[in-house]
Short mmCIF file of N, CA and C and ligand atoms in Angstrom, two decimals:
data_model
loop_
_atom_site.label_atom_id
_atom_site.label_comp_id
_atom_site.label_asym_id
_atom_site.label_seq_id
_atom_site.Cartn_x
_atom_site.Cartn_y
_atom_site.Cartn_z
N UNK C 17 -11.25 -9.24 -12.40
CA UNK C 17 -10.70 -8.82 -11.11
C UNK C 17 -11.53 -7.66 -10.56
N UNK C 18 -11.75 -7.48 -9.47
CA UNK C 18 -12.28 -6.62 -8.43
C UNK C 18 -11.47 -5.83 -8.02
N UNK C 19 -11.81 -4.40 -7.61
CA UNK C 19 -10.79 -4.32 -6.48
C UNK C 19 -11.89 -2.99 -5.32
N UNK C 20 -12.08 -3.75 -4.16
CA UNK C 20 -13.14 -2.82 -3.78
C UNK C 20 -12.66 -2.52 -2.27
N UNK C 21 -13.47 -1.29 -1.99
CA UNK C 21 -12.69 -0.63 -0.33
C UNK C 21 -13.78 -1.74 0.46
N UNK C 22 -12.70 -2.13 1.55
CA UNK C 22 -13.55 -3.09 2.66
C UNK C 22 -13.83 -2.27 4.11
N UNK C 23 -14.24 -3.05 4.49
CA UNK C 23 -15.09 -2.76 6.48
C UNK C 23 -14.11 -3.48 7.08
N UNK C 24 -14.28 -3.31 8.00
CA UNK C 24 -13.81 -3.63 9.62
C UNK C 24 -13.92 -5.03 9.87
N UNK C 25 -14.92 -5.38 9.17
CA UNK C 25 -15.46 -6.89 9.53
C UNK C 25 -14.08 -8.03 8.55
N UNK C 26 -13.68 -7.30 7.48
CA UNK C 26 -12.58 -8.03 6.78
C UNK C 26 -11.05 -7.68 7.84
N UNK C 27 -10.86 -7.00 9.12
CA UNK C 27 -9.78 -6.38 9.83
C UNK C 27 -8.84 -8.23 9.52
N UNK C 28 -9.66 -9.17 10.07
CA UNK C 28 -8.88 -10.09 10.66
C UNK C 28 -7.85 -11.01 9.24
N UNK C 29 -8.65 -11.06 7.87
CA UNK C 29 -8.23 -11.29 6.64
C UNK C 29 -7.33 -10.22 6.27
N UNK C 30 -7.30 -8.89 6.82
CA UNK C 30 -6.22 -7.70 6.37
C UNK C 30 -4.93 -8.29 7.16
N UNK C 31 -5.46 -8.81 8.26
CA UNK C 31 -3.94 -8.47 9.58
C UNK C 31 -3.09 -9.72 9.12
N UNK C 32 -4.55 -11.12 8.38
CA UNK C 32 -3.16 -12.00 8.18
C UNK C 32 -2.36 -12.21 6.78
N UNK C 33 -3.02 -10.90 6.28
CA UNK C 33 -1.85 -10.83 4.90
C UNK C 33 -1.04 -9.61 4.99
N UNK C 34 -0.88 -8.81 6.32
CA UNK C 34 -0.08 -8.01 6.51
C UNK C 34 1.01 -9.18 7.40
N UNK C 35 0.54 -9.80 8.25
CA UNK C 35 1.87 -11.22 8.52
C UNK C 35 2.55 -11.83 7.43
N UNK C 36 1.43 -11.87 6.16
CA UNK C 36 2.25 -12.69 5.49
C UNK C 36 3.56 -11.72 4.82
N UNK C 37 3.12 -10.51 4.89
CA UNK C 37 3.75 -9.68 3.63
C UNK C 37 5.09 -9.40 4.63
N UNK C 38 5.17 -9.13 6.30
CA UNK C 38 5.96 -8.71 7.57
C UNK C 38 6.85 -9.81 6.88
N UNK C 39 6.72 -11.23 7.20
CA UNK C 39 7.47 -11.92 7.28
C UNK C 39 8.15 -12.46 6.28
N UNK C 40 7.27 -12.04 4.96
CA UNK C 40 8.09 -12.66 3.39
C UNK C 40 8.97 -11.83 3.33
N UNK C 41 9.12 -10.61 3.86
CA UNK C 41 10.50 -9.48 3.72
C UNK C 41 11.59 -9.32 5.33
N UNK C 42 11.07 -10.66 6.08
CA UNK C 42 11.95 -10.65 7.03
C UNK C 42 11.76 -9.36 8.13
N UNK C 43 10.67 -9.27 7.97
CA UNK C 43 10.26 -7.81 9.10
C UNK C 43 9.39 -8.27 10.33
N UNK C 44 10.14 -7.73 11.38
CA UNK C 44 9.67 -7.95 12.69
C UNK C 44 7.69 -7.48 12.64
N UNK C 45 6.64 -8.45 12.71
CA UNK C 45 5.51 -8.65 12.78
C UNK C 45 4.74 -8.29 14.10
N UNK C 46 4.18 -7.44 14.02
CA UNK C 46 3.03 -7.65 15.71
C UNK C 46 2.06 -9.08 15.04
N UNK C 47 1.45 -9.37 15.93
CA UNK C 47 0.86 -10.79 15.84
C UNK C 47 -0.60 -10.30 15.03
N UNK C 48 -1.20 -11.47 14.43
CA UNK C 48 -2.72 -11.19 13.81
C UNK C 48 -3.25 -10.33 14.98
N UNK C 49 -3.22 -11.15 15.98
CA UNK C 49 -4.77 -10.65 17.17
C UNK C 49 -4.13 -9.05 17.14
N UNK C 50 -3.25 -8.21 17.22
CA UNK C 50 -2.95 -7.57 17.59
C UNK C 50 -3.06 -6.35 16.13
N UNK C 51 -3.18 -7.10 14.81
CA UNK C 51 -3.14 -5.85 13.78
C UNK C 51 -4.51 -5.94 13.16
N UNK C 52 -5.06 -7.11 13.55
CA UNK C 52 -6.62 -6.70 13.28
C UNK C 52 -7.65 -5.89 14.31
N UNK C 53 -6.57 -5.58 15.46
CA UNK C 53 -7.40 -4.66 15.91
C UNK C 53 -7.25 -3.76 15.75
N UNK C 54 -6.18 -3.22 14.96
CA UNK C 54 -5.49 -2.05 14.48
C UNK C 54 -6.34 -1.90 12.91
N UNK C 55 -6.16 -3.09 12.38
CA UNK C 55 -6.91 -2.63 10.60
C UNK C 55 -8.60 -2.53 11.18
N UNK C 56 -9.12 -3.16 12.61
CA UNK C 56 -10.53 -2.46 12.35
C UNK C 56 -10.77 -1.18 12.80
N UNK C 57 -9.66 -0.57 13.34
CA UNK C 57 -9.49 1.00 14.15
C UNK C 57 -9.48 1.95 12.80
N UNK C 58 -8.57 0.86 11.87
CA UNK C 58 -8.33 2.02 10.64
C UNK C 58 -9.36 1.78 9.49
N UNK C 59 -9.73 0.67 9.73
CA UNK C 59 -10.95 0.48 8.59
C UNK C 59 -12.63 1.61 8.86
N UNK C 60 -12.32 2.23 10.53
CA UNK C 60 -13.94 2.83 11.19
C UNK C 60 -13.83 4.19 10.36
N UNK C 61 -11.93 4.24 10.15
CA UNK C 61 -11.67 5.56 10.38
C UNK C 61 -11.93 6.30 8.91
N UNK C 62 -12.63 7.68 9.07
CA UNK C 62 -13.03 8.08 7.81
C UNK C 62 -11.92 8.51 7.01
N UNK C 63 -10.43 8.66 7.99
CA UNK C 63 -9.03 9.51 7.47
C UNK C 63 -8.27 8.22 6.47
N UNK C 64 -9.19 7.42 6.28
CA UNK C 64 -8.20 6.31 5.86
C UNK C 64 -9.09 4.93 5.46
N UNK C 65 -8.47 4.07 4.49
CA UNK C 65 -9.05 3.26 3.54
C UNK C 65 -8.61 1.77 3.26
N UNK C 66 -8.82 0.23 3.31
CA UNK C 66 -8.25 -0.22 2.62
C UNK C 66 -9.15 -1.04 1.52
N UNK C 67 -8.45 -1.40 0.63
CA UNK C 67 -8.69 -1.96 -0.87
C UNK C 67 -7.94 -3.67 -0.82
N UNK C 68 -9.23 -4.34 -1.51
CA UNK C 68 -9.02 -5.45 -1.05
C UNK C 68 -9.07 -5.87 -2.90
N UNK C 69 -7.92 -6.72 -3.61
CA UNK C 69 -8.33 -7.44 -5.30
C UNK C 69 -8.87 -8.50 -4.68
N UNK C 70 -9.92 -8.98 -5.65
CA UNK C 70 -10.52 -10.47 -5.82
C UNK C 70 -10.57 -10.48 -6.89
N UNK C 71 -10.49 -11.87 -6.96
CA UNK C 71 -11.04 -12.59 -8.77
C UNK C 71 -11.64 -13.86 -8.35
N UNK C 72 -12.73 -13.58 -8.57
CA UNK C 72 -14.00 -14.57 -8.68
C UNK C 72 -13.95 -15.57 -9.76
N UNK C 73 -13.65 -14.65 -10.48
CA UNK C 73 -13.69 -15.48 -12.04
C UNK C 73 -12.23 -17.07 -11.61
N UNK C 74 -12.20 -16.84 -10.77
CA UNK C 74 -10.86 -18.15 -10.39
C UNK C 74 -11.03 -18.40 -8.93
N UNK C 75 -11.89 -19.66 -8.96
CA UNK C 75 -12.49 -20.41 -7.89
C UNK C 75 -10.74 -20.69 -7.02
N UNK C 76 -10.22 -21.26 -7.43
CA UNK C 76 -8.90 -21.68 -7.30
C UNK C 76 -7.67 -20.53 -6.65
N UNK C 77 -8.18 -19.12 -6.76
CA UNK C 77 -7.20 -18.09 -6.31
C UNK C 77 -7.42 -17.66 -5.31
N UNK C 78 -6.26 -17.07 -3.97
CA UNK C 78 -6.52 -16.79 -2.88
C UNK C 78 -7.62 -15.80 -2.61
N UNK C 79 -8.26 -15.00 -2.09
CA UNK C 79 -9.05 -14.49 -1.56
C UNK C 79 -8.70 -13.99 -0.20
N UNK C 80 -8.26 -12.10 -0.63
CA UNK C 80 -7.97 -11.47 -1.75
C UNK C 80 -6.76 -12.03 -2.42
N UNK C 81 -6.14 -11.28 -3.50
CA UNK C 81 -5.06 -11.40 -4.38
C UNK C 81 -4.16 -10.64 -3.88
N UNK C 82 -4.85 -9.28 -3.21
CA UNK C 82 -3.84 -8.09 -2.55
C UNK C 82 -4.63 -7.66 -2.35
N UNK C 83 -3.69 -6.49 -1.56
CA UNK C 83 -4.70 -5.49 -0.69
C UNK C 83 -3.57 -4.35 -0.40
N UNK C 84 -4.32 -2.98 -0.34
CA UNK C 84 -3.51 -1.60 -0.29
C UNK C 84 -4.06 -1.11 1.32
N UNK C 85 -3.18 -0.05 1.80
CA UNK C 85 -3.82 0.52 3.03
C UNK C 85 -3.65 1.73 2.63
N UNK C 86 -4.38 2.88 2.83
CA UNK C 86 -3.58 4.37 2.55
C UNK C 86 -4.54 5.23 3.84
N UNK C 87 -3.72 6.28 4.09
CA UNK C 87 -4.23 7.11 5.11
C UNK C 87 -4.02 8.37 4.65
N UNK C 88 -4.96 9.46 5.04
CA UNK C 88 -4.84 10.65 4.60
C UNK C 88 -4.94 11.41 5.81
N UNK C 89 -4.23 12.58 5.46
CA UNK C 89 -4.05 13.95 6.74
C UNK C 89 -4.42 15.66 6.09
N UNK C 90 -4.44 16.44 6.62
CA UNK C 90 -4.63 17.59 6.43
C UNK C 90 -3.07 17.97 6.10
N UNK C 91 -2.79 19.03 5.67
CA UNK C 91 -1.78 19.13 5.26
C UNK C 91 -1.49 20.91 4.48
N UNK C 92 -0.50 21.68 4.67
CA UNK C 92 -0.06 22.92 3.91
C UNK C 92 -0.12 22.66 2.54
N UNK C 93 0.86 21.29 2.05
CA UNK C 93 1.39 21.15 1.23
C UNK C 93 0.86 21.55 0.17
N UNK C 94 -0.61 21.21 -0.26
CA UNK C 94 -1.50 21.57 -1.49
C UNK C 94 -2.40 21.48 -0.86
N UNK C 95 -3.66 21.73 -1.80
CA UNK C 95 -5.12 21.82 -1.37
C UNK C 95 -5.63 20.14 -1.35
N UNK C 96 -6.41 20.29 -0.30
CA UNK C 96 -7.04 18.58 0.48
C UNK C 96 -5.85 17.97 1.03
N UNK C 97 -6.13 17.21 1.53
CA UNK C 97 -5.52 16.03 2.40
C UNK C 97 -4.14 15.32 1.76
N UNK C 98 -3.24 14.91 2.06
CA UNK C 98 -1.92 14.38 1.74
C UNK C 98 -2.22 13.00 2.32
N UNK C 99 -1.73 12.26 0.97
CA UNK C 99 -2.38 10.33 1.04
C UNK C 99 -0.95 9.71 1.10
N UNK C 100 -0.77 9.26 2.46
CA UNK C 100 0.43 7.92 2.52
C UNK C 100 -0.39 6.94 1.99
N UNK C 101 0.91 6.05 1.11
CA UNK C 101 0.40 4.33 0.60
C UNK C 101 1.32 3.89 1.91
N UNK C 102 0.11 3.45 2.73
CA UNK C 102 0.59 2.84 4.17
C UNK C 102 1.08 1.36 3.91
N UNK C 103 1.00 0.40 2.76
CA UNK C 103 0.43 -0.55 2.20
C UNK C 103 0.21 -1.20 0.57
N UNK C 104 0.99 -1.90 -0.07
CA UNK C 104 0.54 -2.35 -1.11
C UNK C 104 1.52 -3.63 -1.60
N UNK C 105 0.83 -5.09 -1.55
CA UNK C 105 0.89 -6.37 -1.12
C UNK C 105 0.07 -6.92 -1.99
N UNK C 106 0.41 -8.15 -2.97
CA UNK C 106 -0.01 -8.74 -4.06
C UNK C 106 0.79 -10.14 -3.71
N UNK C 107 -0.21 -11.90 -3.47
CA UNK C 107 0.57 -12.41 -3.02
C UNK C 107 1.54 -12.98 -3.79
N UNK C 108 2.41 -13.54 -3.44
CA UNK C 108 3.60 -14.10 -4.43
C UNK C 108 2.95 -14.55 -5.78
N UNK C 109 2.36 -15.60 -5.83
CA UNK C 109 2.32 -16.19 -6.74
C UNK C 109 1.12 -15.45 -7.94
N UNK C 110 0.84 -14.70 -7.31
CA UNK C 110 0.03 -13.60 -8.45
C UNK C 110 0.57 -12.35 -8.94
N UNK C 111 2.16 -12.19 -8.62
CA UNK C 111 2.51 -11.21 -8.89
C UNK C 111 3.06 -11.49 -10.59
N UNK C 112 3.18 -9.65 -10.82
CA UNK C 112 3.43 -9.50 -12.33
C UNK C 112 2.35 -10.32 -13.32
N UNK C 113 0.65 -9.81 -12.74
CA UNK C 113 -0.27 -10.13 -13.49
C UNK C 113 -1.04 -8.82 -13.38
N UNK C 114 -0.81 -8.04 -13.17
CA UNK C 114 -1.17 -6.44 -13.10
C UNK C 114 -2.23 -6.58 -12.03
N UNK C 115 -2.45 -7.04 -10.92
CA UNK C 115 -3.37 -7.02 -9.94
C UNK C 115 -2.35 -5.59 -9.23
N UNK C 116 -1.16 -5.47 -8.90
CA UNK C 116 -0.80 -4.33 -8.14
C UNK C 116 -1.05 -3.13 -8.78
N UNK C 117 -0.84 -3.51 -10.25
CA UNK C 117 -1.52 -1.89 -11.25
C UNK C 117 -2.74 -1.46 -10.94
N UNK C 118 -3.82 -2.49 -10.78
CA UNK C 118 -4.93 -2.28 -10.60
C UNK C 118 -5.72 -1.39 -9.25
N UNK C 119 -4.84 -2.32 -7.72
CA UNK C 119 -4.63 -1.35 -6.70
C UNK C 119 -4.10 -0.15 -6.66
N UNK C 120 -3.05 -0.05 -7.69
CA UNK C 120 -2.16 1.68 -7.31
C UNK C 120 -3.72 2.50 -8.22
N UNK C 121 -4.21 1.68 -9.23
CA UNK C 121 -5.13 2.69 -9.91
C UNK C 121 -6.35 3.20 -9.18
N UNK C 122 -6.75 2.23 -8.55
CA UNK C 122 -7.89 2.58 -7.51
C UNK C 122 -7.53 3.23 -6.36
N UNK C 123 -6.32 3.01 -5.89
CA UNK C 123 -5.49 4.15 -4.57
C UNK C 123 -6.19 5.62 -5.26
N UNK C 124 -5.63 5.38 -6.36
CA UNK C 124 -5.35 6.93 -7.00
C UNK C 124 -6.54 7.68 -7.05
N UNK C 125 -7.29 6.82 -7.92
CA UNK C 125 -8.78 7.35 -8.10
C UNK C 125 -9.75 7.10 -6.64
N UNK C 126 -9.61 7.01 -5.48
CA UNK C 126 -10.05 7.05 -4.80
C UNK C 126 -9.45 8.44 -3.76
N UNK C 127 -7.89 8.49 -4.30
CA UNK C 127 -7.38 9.75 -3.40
C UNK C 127 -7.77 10.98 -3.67
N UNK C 128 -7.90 10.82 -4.93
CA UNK C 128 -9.09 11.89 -5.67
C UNK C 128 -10.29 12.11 -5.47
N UNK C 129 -10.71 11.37 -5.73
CA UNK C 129 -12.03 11.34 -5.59
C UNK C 129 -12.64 12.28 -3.75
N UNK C 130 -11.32 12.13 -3.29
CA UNK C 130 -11.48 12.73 -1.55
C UNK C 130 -11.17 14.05 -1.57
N UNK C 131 -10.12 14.69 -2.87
CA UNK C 131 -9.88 15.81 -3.08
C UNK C 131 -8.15 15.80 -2.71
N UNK C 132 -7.67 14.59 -2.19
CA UNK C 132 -6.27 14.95 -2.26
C UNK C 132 -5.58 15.23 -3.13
N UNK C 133 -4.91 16.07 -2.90
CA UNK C 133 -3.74 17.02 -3.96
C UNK C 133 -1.85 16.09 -3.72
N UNK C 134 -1.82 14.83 -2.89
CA UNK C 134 -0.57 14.77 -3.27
C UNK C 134 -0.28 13.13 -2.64
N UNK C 135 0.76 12.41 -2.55
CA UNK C 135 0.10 11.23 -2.29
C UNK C 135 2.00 11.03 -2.13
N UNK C 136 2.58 9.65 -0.97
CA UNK C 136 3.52 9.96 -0.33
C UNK C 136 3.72 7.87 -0.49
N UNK C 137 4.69 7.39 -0.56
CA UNK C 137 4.63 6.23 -0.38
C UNK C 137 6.59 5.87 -0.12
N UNK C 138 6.77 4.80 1.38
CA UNK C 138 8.15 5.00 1.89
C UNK C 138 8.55 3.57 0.90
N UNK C 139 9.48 3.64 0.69
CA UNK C 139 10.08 2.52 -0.09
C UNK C 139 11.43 2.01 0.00
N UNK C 140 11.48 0.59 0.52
CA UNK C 140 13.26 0.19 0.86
C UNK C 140 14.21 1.01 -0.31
N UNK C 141 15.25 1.72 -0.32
CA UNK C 141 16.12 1.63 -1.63
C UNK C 141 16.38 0.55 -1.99
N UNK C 142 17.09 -0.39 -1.51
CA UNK C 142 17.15 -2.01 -1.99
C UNK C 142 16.29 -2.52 -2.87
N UNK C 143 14.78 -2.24 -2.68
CA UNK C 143 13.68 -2.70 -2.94
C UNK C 143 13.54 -2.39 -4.40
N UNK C 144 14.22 -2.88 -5.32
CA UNK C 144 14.33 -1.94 -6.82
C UNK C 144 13.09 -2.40 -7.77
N UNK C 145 12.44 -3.70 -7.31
CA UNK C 145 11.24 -3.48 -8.18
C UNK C 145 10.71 -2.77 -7.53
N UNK C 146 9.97 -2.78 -6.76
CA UNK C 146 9.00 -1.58 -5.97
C UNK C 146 9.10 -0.47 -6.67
N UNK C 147 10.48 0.20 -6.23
CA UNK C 147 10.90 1.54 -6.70
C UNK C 147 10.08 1.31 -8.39
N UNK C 148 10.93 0.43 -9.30
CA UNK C 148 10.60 0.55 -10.69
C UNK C 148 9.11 0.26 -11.06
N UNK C 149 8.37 -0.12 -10.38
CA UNK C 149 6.89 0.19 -10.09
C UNK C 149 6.21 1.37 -10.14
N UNK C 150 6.53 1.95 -8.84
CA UNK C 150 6.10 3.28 -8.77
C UNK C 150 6.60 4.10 -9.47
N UNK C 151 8.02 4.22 -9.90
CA UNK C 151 8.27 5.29 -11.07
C UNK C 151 7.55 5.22 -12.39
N UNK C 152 7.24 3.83 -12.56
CA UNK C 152 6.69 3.35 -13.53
C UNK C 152 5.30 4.83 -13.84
N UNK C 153 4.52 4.67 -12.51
CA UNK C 153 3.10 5.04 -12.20
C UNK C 153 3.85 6.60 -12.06
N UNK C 154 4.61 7.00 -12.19
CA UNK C 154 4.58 8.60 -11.74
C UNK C 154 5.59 9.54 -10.81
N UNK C 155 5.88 8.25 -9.81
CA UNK C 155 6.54 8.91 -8.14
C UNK C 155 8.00 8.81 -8.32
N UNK C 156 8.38 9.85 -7.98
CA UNK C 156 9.59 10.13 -7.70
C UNK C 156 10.08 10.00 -6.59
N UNK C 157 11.65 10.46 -6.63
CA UNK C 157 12.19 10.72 -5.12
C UNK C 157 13.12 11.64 -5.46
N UNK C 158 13.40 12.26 -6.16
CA UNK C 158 14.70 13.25 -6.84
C UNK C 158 13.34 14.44 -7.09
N UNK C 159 13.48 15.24 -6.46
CA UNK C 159 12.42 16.56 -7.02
C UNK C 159 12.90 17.16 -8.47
N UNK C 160 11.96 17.69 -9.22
CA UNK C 160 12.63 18.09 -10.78
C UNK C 160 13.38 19.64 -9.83
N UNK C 161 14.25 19.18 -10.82
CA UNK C 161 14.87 21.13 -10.53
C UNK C 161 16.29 20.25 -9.33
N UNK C 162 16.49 18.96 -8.89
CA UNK C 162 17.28 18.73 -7.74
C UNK C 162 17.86 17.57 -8.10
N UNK C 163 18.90 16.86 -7.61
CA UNK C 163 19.87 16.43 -8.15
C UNK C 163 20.06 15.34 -6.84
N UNK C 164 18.94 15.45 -5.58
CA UNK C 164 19.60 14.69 -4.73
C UNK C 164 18.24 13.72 -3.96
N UNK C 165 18.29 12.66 -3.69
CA UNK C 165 16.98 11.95 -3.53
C UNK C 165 16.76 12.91 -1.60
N UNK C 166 15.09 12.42 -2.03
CA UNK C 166 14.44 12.95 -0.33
C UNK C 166 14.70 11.78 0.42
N UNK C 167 14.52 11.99 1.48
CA UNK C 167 14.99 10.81 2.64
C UNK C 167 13.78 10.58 3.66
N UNK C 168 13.28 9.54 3.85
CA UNK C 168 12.62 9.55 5.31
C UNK C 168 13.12 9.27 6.30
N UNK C 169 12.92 10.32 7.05
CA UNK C 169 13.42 9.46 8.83
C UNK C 169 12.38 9.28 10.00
N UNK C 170 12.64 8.33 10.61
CA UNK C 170 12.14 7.43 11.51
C UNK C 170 12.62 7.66 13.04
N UNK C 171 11.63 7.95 14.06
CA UNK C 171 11.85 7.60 15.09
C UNK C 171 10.52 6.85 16.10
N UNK C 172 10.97 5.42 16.10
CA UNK C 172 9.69 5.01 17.32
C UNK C 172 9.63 5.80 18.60
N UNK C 173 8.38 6.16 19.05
CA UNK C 173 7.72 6.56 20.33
C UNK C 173 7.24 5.95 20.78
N UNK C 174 7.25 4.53 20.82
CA UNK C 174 6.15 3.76 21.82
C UNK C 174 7.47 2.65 22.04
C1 COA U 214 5.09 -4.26 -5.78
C2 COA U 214 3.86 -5.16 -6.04
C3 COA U 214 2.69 -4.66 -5.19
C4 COA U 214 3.47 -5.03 -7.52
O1 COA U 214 2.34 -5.84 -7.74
P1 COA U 214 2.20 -6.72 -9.08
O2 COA U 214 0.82 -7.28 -9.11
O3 COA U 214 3.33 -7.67 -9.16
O4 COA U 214 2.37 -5.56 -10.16
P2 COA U 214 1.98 -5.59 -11.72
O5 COA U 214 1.80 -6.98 -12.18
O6 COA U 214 0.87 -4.64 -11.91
O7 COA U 214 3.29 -4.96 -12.32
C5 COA U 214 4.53 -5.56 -12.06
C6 COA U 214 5.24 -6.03 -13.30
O8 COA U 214 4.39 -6.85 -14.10
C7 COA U 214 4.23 -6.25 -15.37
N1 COA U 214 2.82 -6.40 -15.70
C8 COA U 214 1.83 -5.55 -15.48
N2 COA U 214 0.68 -6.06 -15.92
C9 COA U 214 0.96 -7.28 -16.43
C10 COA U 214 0.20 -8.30 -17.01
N3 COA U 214 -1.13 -8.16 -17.20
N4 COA U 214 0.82 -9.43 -17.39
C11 COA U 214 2.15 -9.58 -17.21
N5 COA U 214 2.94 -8.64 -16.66
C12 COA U 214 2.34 -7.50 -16.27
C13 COA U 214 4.61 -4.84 -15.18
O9 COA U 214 5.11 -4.30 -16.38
C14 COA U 214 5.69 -4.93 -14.13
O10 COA U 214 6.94 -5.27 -14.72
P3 COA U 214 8.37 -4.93 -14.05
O11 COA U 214 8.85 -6.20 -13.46
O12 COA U 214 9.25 -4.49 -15.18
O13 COA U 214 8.21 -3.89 -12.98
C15 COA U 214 4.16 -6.64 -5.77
O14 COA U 214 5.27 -7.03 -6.51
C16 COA U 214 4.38 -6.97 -4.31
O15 COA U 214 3.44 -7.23 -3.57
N6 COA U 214 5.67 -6.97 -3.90
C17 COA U 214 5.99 -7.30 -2.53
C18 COA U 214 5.54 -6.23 -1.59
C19 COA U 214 6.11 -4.89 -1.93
O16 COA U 214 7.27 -4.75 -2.28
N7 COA U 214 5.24 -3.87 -1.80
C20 COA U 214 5.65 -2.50 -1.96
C21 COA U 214 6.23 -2.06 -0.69
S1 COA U 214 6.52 -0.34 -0.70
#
């Protein structure tokens, strides 16, 4: 397995496995034409990254297997940049073959590698593998020392 950061030129292969991933969880989708012009805006952009698995070694497997998005910002919080997992999608039938381990590992070592000090990812509560994933890898939502989970909130502007 592979797992390597792509270009702009892959935007249109990103946007239609972000459809696939919108709609396998029942989530309202902007259309391909419309998020590959968005993944090649974010693919130019130096604040931000995505990671594409392949396995070559299996003529027979989709191309990619998954793919992560993450974006980074400036930030108080710690020293370097603060990394949202904008993104992380493994397709059905390859899941629970450690291809998503492989992406969270290269997220990581790549958020590093930039100098970020802290790394942020939103997650359904419902969503209990997810959750047991990422706790798996490290992330919390209960701060040590606190007794009560953090919350994200949401408001659209457009
Ligand atoms: C969450 C997600 C990215 C994880 O990817 P994955 O490739 O299935 O993850 P892994 O295979 O590395 O690990 C998942 C499970 O397989 C197990 N596993 C890891 N490597 C394995 C291997 N080589 N062989 C068999 N099982 C393995 C893990 O222990 C884990 O077990 P769990 O069910 O107890 O959690 C994937 O399930 C997915 O795309 N889900 C839908 C989208 C989603 O929810 N994304 C996150 C939104 S925030």
């Amino acid at each position: 397995m592979q797992v390597q950061i792509v270009g702009s030129e892959h935007a249109a292969t990103a946007a239609r496995l972000q459809v696939d991933f919108n709609s396998e969880f029942d989530s309202p989708t902007p259309t391909v034409e419309v998020l590959q012009r968005r993944f090649a805006g974010l693919m130019d952009d130096p604040a931000a990254f995505v990671l594409f698995a392949r396995d070559g070694d299996r003529p027979d497997a989709p191309d990619p297997t998954g793919y992560a998005v993450v974006t980074l910002r400036p930030t108080v919080y710690c020293e370097g940049p603060l990394a949202v997992l904008d993104e992380l999608y493994v397709v059905p039938e390859l899941r629970d073959q450690g291809i998503g381990t492989a992406l969270l590992a290269r997220v990581i070592e790549e958020v590093r590698a930039r100098g970020g000090g802290e790394m942020h990812i939103n997650v359904d509560e419902v969503d209990a593998d997810a959750r047991r994933f990422y706790e798996r890898y490290g992330f919390y939502n209960v701060e040590p020392g606190t007794d009560y989970r953090m919350l994200c909130y949401i408001r659209e502007l457009e």
